[in-house]
Steps between C-alpha positions, in 0.01 A plus 500: 500500500326448822609556879320310750586586853231328710233262370202425729345139498159373568325179610150445332336247690120599439260212398534434135143393433312697234130593554233249380395535124836639390673377216833307567827683520636650200849429567662185302826357524746542215668201321863437556553487119362866480738652766752623235202656337388669826850647586481680188161643570631619857792689324227745353335523848609671819567162639792467738784243454360264786197437275668342211519115453880545416563624856245253677563171337856452616361543840329136471855368601477706816175326604262766353221432263407795263148515388390734217155630459309748274176674565223595209419369164759239390528691178577820682605464846500811713722409795761231589679376803778248621435334845812339636353197714666377813354185665226262455141472623417568779809729535509663159590867460551732176743754481411780252818730414392863371193362327216472367589649165255692299521442123309810375754818527393729784225295630438397859470127579121454515350440854344185360811354397631526848195342671508246233863435569416419860225269381733315300768468777226371752394238255863403455555463857731782589481602834611863412652712221776735595550819284783721484535790280697845485189702435295534835185585278495173341503325851214718616294432189568121581418544852172707418308167471547451878652227694854630434782527769823708462733214629772295379368184525790314322830652565715234363483619144483864456491757247817695562496863415807708402572777729770739352427700184873459406403175355247629260606640142235617241536323177501735224515440106861546464795339688661851558183623642468201732843526621455874586241363775787328676646670787802720432751262681355195327539674151863565591574152611340356172731738279793392722422136445493549112836662515645213695412254255200347652248324268120521566291223340129416468348141466149364483562137558496296815861362424661840556350487862604141567869602358506791748335323778837447699535877529184521678566219727854647592351834556242378744771319703738790491209731611314275738183500345264204364397459145122509555406229202731246336637527161220302347221725573677791342593294193135410467383859508762592252376215274127621508575872510764520223246435204323815604804730522441498859842395639867574480817394679772775482841441569852681546816337354845597532787304337271250401367422859150578623513738787152620559144362412163605514147365407200718424127426423278724390101571449337743315612779692810458697826277487599328821840388602474156670855407554829683509842402573852608473837335547 
């Protein structure tokens, strides 16, 4: 699993007009009905969770509009990106979280693809694109075409990094080896919970989260924090991610009553805990 401690952000606002005599941009929009197929393709790539349609489509309920593009021959695209769109002309901006994504193993995003992405954005009326990525080298590659500034031009919807390695556990082939990666005190508490009669369950349907949502609401009131998104957003995410085996709702029960719950969503390399609550 990956640990992100700090994520630099860049605004790209250089002119997006291509030189005369060149062909049109090679980026093309992906049809909505093809998004599940593309999520499967991304699972075989290095794409981060934030580029998948099952992550971005539920954000429409929050006023964000995802647009999905691929670059290269339609029969064998070489790159992919999801742009979350905020606003309308003439104040329309694009947010690119941890993209674009190369679809050839080990290959860098071609410079032409970056240039043509800017061309496409200018033609679509974007004021600028904001890129975030945990790999500074990727941002340097994007900035190499010129006209980039290292600023946070839209701080209202951010890429939140995890800052403690205690939250990261390597996934192994066996449950025993994975458990061995937990902190010693965590392993002791898990064994003790089993001895006391706590039951651990795993579900892959939205109904499980809906049934346990009261636990999250009670936990947020008790601890004084705000649930960032409504239940409907998480249910939609589960509905879209579960067919790809990319989402789970884990729960802990005692004497037939749910006392703990967590929702996880994964990409091709890491599982991310989005929600957790305990009685």
